[in-house]
Short mmCIF file of C-alpha atoms in Angstrom, two decimals:
data_model
loop_
_atom_site.label_atom_id
_atom_site.label_comp_id
_atom_site.label_asym_id
_atom_site.label_seq_id
_atom_site.Cartn_x
_atom_site.Cartn_y
_atom_site.Cartn_z
CA THR A 1 169.32 151.62 200.79
CA PRO A 2 170.55 154.82 201.54
CA VAL A 3 167.10 156.71 199.99
CA ALA A 4 165.14 154.04 202.93
CA ILE A 5 167.33 156.01 205.72
CA MET A 6 167.07 159.49 204.60
CA TYR A 7 163.59 159.84 203.69
CA THR A 8 159.99 158.68 204.98
CA GLU A 9 157.98 156.80 203.02
CA LYS A 10 156.04 159.65 201.99
CA THR A 11 158.45 161.00 200.70
CA ILE A 12 160.17 158.15 198.34
CA ALA A 13 156.35 157.65 197.39
CA ALA A 14 155.98 161.52 195.92
CA ALA A 15 159.36 161.54 194.72
CA CYS A 16 158.76 157.60 192.11
CA ILE A 17 155.44 159.90 191.51
CA TYR A 18 157.36 162.58 190.21
CA LEU A 19 159.77 160.46 188.53
CA ALA A 20 156.69 159.22 186.49
CA ILE A 21 155.16 162.43 186.05
CA THR A 22 158.09 163.78 184.47
CA GLY A 23 158.95 160.69 182.15
CA TYR A 24 154.77 161.25 180.87
CA ASN A 25 154.26 164.27 180.94
CA CYS A 26 150.96 163.59 182.23
CA ILE A 27 150.79 166.70 184.19
CA PRO A 28 152.15 170.18 184.57
CA LEU A 29 154.89 169.39 187.20
CA LYS A 30 154.05 173.27 188.68
CA ASP A 31 150.32 171.93 189.08
CA ALA A 32 152.21 168.23 190.82
CA LEU A 33 154.99 169.51 192.63
CA PRO A 34 152.95 171.72 195.39
CA VAL A 35 151.01 168.52 196.12
CA LEU A 36 153.57 166.47 196.11
CA LEU A 37 155.06 168.23 198.86
CA THR A 38 152.29 168.81 200.54
CA GLY A 39 152.17 164.86 200.97
CA SER A 40 155.57 163.97 201.56
CA GLY A 41 155.54 166.52 203.92
CA SER A 42 159.23 167.53 203.03
CA ASP A 43 160.59 170.98 201.75
CA GLN A 44 161.51 171.17 197.89
CA THR A 45 164.57 171.03 198.69
CA SER A 46 165.08 167.17 200.50
CA PHE A 47 162.37 166.36 198.04
CA MET A 48 164.23 167.10 195.13
CA ASN A 49 167.85 165.44 197.07
CA CYS A 50 165.45 162.07 197.31
CA VAL A 51 164.79 162.03 193.45
CA HIS A 52 168.44 163.24 192.37
CA THR A 53 168.94 159.79 195.03
CA LEU A 54 166.32 157.98 193.21
CA LYS A 55 167.72 158.55 189.74
CA ALA A 56 171.22 157.55 190.81
CA LEU A 57 170.70 154.49 192.12
CA TYR A 58 168.21 152.94 189.63
CA PRO A 59 169.34 154.83 186.29
CA ASP A 60 167.21 152.17 184.47
CA PHE A 61 164.59 154.33 186.60
CA ASP A 62 162.65 155.07 183.29
CA HIS A 63 162.49 151.57 182.33
CA LEU A 64 161.51 150.18 185.15
CA PHE A 65 158.37 152.39 185.79
CA HIS A 66 157.62 152.08 182.25
CA LEU A 67 156.89 147.94 182.82
CA VAL A 68 155.12 148.73 185.91
CA PHE A 69 153.24 150.94 184.44
CA VAL A 70 152.23 149.18 181.14
CA SER A 71 151.79 145.87 183.73
CA VAL A 72 149.24 147.82 185.96
CA ILE A 73 147.17 150.15 182.94
CA CYS A 74 147.04 146.47 181.16
CA VAL A 75 145.38 144.04 183.67
CA VAL A 76 143.23 147.24 184.55
CA GLY A 77 141.94 146.48 181.24
CA PHE A 78 143.18 149.66 178.90
CA ASN A 79 144.19 148.88 176.03
CA CYS A 80 148.04 148.48 175.86
CA SER A 81 148.85 149.42 173.07
CA PHE A 82 149.23 152.54 173.13
CA PHE A 83 151.99 152.66 175.92
CA LEU A 84 154.16 150.24 174.01
#
């Protein structure tokens, strides 16, 4: 995909985390964004372009992430009914 060619794996991972944070509102973005930018090693413009590209490529990303997130939480042993 264009994402794999245009962005590093760190930027893609950080963009996925960003999308997860925005989907679940679990951490204030003002606190998370500087950490994600530092971890990804990219500037904010490039990072947000990656986020928007992922959203365009995977329009059902929220649903897909929710399924993965719930699966991981259930495997770890937390109460899954809260997320379903």
